[in-house]
CSV table of C-alpha atoms in Angstrom, one decimal:
chain,number,residue,atom,x,y,z
A,1,MET,CA,-50.5,-37.6,7.2
A,2,GLY,CA,-48.9,-35.6,4.4
A,3,MET,CA,-50.6,-33.3,2.0
A,4,GLU,CA,-50.0,-35.7,-0.9
A,5,PRO,CA,-51.5,-39.1,0.3
A,6,LYS,CA,-49.1,-42.0,-0.5
A,7,LEU,CA,-50.9,-45.1,-1.7
A,8,LEU,CA,-49.6,-48.6,-2.1
A,9,LEU,CA,-51.4,-50.7,-4.8
A,10,VAL,CA,-50.9,-54.4,-4.5
A,11,GLU,CA,-52.2,-56.4,-7.5
A,12,ASP,CA,-50.7,-59.2,-9.5
A,13,GLU,CA,-52.7,-58.5,-12.7
A,14,LEU,CA,-50.4,-56.0,-14.3
A,15,GLY,CA,-52.9,-54.5,-16.7
A,16,MET,CA,-55.3,-53.7,-13.8
A,17,LEU,CA,-52.4,-52.4,-11.7
A,18,GLU,CA,-51.3,-50.0,-14.4
A,19,GLU,CA,-54.8,-48.7,-14.9
A,20,MET,CA,-55.3,-48.0,-11.2
A,21,GLN,CA,-51.8,-46.4,-10.9
A,22,THR,CA,-52.4,-44.1,-13.9
A,23,TYR,CA,-55.9,-43.0,-12.8
A,24,LEU,CA,-54.9,-42.4,-9.1
A,25,GLN,CA,-51.8,-40.4,-10.1
A,26,ARG,CA,-54.1,-38.2,-12.2
A,27,GLU,CA,-56.3,-37.8,-9.1
A,28,GLY,CA,-53.3,-36.3,-7.2
A,29,PHE,CA,-52.1,-39.3,-5.2
A,30,ARG,CA,-48.5,-40.5,-4.9
A,31,VAL,CA,-48.7,-44.2,-6.0
A,32,LEU,CA,-46.4,-47.1,-5.2
A,33,THR,CA,-47.1,-50.6,-6.6
A,34,ALA,CA,-46.3,-54.2,-5.7
A,35,CYS,CA,-47.2,-57.4,-7.5
A,36,THR,CA,-46.7,-59.9,-4.6
A,37,GLY,CA,-47.4,-60.1,-0.9
A,38,LYS,CA,-43.8,-60.2,0.0
A,39,GLU,CA,-43.0,-57.2,-2.1
A,40,ALA,CA,-45.9,-55.3,-0.6
A,41,LEU,CA,-44.6,-55.8,3.0
A,42,MET,CA,-41.1,-54.8,2.0
A,43,ILE,CA,-42.4,-51.5,0.4
A,44,ALA,CA,-44.8,-50.8,3.2
A,45,ARG,CA,-41.9,-51.1,5.8
A,46,SER,CA,-39.6,-48.7,3.9
A,47,GLU,CA,-42.1,-46.2,2.4
A,48,ARG,CA,-44.8,-46.1,5.1
A,49,PRO,CA,-47.9,-45.5,2.9
A,50,ASP,CA,-50.9,-43.8,4.2
A,51,LEU,CA,-53.2,-46.4,2.6
A,52,VAL,CA,-52.8,-49.8,1.0
A,53,VAL,CA,-55.2,-51.1,-1.7
A,54,LEU,CA,-54.7,-54.9,-1.3
A,55,ASP,CA,-55.9,-57.7,-3.6
A,56,TRP,CA,-57.2,-60.8,-1.8
A,57,MET,CA,-55.4,-63.3,-4.0
A,58,LEU,CA,-51.6,-62.7,-4.4
A,59,PRO,CA,-48.6,-64.9,-5.1
A,60,GLU,CA,-46.0,-65.7,-2.5
A,61,LYS,CA,-48.1,-64.3,0.4
A,62,SER,CA,-51.9,-63.9,0.4
A,63,GLY,CA,-53.6,-60.6,0.8
A,64,ILE,CA,-55.1,-61.9,4.1
A,65,ASP,CA,-51.6,-62.6,5.5
A,66,VAL,CA,-50.3,-59.2,4.3
A,67,CYS,CA,-53.2,-57.5,6.0
A,68,HIS,CA,-52.6,-59.3,9.3
A,69,GLU,CA,-48.9,-58.4,9.2
A,70,LEU,CA,-49.6,-54.7,8.3
A,71,ARG,CA,-52.0,-54.5,11.2
A,72,GLN,CA,-49.1,-55.5,13.6
A,73,THR,CA,-46.6,-53.0,12.3
A,74,SER,CA,-48.5,-50.1,10.7
A,75,HIS,CA,-51.4,-47.7,11.2
A,76,CYS,CA,-52.1,-47.3,7.5
A,77,GLY,CA,-55.6,-47.7,6.1
A,78,ILE,CA,-56.3,-50.9,4.2
A,79,ILE,CA,-58.9,-51.5,1.4
A,80,MET,CA,-59.2,-55.1,0.5
A,81,VAL,CA,-60.1,-55.9,-3.1
A,82,THR,CA,-61.8,-59.3,-3.6
A,83,ALA,CA,-63.9,-61.2,-6.0
A,84,ARG,CA,-65.7,-62.8,-3.0
A,85,SER,CA,-68.9,-61.4,-1.6
A,86,ASP,CA,-69.2,-63.4,1.7
A,87,GLU,CA,-69.4,-60.7,4.4
A,88,SER,CA,-68.5,-63.2,7.2
A,89,ASP,CA,-65.2,-63.9,5.4
A,90,LYS,CA,-64.5,-60.2,5.1
A,91,MET,CA,-65.2,-59.3,8.7
A,92,GLU,CA,-62.5,-61.7,9.9
A,93,ILE,CA,-59.7,-60.0,7.9
A,94,GLY,CA,-59.6,-56.7,9.6
A,95,ALA,CA,-59.4,-54.3,6.6
A,96,ASP,CA,-61.0,-50.9,6.9
A,97,ASP,CA,-63.0,-51.2,3.7
A,98,TYR,CA,-63.7,-53.7,0.9
A,99,LEU,CA,-64.2,-53.5,-2.8
A,100,THR,CA,-65.7,-56.4,-4.7
A,101,LYS,CA,-64.6,-56.9,-8.3
A,102,PRO,CA,-65.5,-55.6,-10.8
A,103,PHE,CA,-65.4,-51.9,-9.7
A,104,SER,CA,-64.9,-48.6,-11.4
A,105,LEU,CA,-61.8,-46.5,-10.9
A,106,ARG,CA,-64.0,-43.6,-9.9
A,107,GLU,CA,-65.5,-45.8,-7.1
A,108,LEU,CA,-61.9,-46.8,-6.0
A,109,ALA,CA,-60.8,-43.1,-5.7
A,110,SER,CA,-64.0,-42.3,-3.8
A,111,ARG,CA,-63.4,-45.1,-1.3
A,112,ILE,CA,-59.8,-44.0,-0.9
A,113,ARG,CA,-60.7,-40.4,-0.2
A,114,ALA,CA,-63.4,-41.4,2.3
A,115,LEU,CA,-61.1,-43.7,4.2
A,116,LEU,CA,-58.3,-41.0,4.3
A,117,ARG,CA,-60.8,-38.6,5.7
A,118,ARG,CA,-61.8,-41.1,8.5
A,119,LEU,CA,-58.1,-41.7,9.3
A,120,ARG,CA,-57.4,-38.0,9.6
A,121,GLY,CA,-60.1,-37.7,12.2
A,122,PRO,CA,-62.8,-35.0,12.6
A,123,GLU,CA,-60.6,-32.2,13.7
A,124,ASP,CA,-58.1,-32.5,10.9
A,125,SER,CA,-60.4,-33.3,8.1
A,126,SER,CA,-62.5,-30.2,8.6
A,127,THR,CA,-59.5,-28.1,7.6
A,128,PHE,CA,-59.1,-29.8,4.2
A,129,LEU,CA,-61.0,-29.0,1.0
A,130,GLU,CA,-60.9,-31.3,-2.0
A,131,ARG,CA,-62.0,-29.5,-5.1
A,132,ASP,CA,-61.5,-31.2,-8.5
A,133,ASN,CA,-57.7,-31.8,-8.7
A,134,LEU,CA,-57.0,-29.3,-5.8
A,135,ILE,CA,-56.3,-30.1,-2.2
A,136,ILE,CA,-56.5,-27.0,0.1
A,137,SER,CA,-55.3,-27.1,3.7
A,138,GLU,CA,-56.7,-24.3,5.8
A,139,SER,CA,-54.5,-25.2,8.8
A,140,LYS,CA,-51.3,-25.3,6.8
A,141,CYS,CA,-52.2,-22.5,4.3
A,142,GLN,CA,-51.1,-24.9,1.5
A,143,VAL,CA,-52.6,-25.6,-1.9
A,144,PHE,CA,-51.7,-28.7,-4.0
A,145,LYS,CA,-52.7,-29.2,-7.6
A,146,ASP,CA,-52.2,-32.8,-8.9
A,147,GLY,CA,-49.9,-33.4,-6.0
A,148,GLN,CA,-47.7,-30.4,-6.6
A,149,GLU,CA,-47.7,-27.5,-4.2
A,150,ILE,CA,-48.7,-24.1,-5.6
A,151,PRO,CA,-47.1,-21.2,-3.7
A,152,LEU,CA,-49.6,-18.5,-2.8
A,153,THR,CA,-49.4,-15.3,-0.8
A,154,PRO,CA,-51.5,-15.2,2.4
A,155,THR,CA,-54.0,-12.9,0.8
A,156,GLU,CA,-54.3,-15.1,-2.3
A,157,PHE,CA,-54.7,-18.2,-0.1
A,158,LYS,CA,-57.6,-16.6,1.9
A,159,ILE,CA,-59.4,-15.5,-1.2
A,160,LEU,CA,-59.1,-19.0,-2.8
A,161,PHE,CA,-60.2,-20.8,0.4
A,162,THR,CA,-63.2,-18.4,0.9
A,163,LEU,CA,-64.3,-19.2,-2.7
A,164,ALA,CA,-63.6,-22.9,-2.6
A,165,ALA,CA,-65.3,-23.5,0.7
A,166,ARG,CA,-68.7,-22.6,-1.0
A,167,PRO,CA,-68.6,-23.6,-4.7
A,168,GLY,CA,-71.1,-21.8,-6.9
A,169,ILE,CA,-71.8,-19.1,-4.4
A,170,VAL,CA,-71.0,-15.6,-5.7
A,171,PHE,CA,-68.8,-13.3,-3.6
A,172,SER,CA,-68.5,-9.6,-4.2
A,173,ARG,CA,-65.0,-8.0,-4.3
A,174,LEU,CA,-65.7,-6.4,-1.0
A,175,GLN,CA,-66.8,-9.7,0.6
A,176,LEU,CA,-63.6,-11.3,-0.6
A,177,LEU,CA,-61.4,-8.5,0.7
A,178,LYS,CA,-63.1,-8.6,4.1
A,179,ALA,CA,-62.3,-12.3,4.3
A,180,ALA,CA,-58.7,-11.9,3.1
A,181,LEU,CA,-57.7,-8.7,4.9
A,182,GLU,CA,-60.2,-8.6,7.8
A,183,ASP,CA,-60.2,-5.0,9.2
A,184,GLU,CA,-57.5,-3.7,6.8
A,185,TYR,CA,-59.6,-4.0,3.6
A,186,MET,CA,-60.7,-0.4,3.3
A,187,GLY,CA,-59.5,1.3,0.1
A,188,TYR,CA,-58.2,-2.0,-1.4
A,189,GLU,CA,-61.3,-3.0,-3.3
A,190,ARG,CA,-59.8,-2.2,-6.7
A,191,THR,CA,-56.9,-4.6,-6.0
A,192,MET,CA,-59.1,-7.7,-6.0
A,193,ASP,CA,-58.9,-8.1,-9.8
A,194,SER,CA,-55.1,-8.3,-9.7
A,195,HIS,CA,-55.3,-10.9,-6.9
A,196,ILE,CA,-57.7,-12.9,-9.0
A,197,ARG,CA,-55.4,-12.6,-12.1
A,198,ASN,CA,-52.5,-13.8,-10.0
A,199,LEU,CA,-54.5,-16.7,-8.6
A,200,ARG,CA,-55.6,-17.8,-12.0
A,201,ARG,CA,-52.1,-17.7,-13.4
A,202,LYS,CA,-50.7,-19.8,-10.5
A,203,LEU,CA,-53.5,-22.3,-10.7
A,204,GLY,CA,-53.2,-22.5,-14.5
A,205,ASP,CA,-56.7,-21.3,-14.9
A,206,ASP,CA,-57.7,-20.3,-18.5
A,207,PRO,CA,-59.0,-16.7,-18.2
A,208,ALA,CA,-61.3,-17.2,-21.2
A,209,ASN,CA,-62.8,-20.4,-19.7
A,210,PRO,CA,-61.8,-20.6,-16.0
A,211,ARG,CA,-62.1,-23.9,-14.4
A,212,TYR,CA,-61.7,-22.7,-10.8
A,213,ILE,CA,-62.4,-19.0,-10.3
A,214,GLN,CA,-65.2,-17.7,-12.5
A,215,THR,CA,-66.2,-14.1,-13.0
A,216,VAL,CA,-69.9,-13.2,-12.5
A,217,TYR,CA,-70.1,-9.9,-14.3
A,218,GLY,CA,-71.7,-7.1,-12.3
A,219,PHE,CA,-71.5,-9.2,-9.1
A,220,GLY,CA,-68.1,-10.7,-8.3
A,221,TYR,CA,-66.5,-14.2,-8.4
A,222,ARG,CA,-67.4,-17.7,-7.6
A,223,PHE,CA,-65.6,-21.1,-7.5
A,224,GLY,CA,-66.6,-23.5,-10.3
A,225,GLU,CA,-69.1,-26.2,-9.3
A,226,ARG,CA,-67.7,-29.0,-11.4
A,227,SER,CA,-65.3,-30.0,-8.7
């Protein structure tokens, strides 16, 4: 699964579809949309989304039929959106998760992330950190902000990952250098401030009011807890 999860939203109510698309794009997802069941299957075949958010009631081909066809041709995750609350009906469809209308966009994003973590599996998901609008992959040494990759040096990446893995915990300069440079940190403690400046610049972090890497004067640095 790619670093920028690709979603397909299938909903015939255009206002709701646009709201979901706008919100999820801000959350860092690549978002495709479809308004009918037939269009959804066509896009799913060509674009191979990681996850499909699928409305139960659709024109041309129902969400239930789309779900059944996707299950035969794709390994993508499926969240079924329905106005129905009958659990027995839901269990026969074969979706991975269900959302009953009305629901909040925040709840939708939370369900999507939870399902993507399950689909990755325990080994892979442990190497990913999701912090605010950042996605950090330890195994690939990659950082994405709002879906866009941010190029970091190996040292910068190790410093960021060390901080982001434990939000709110203060690390001294020496602790961060040990994590980043391992046995080669001796004599480099004064360079930590320049690494932090470079990280903030690349992340677009306001030095006066940092969102990600915060200075704790007299102690060191921490990753912001509002992620």
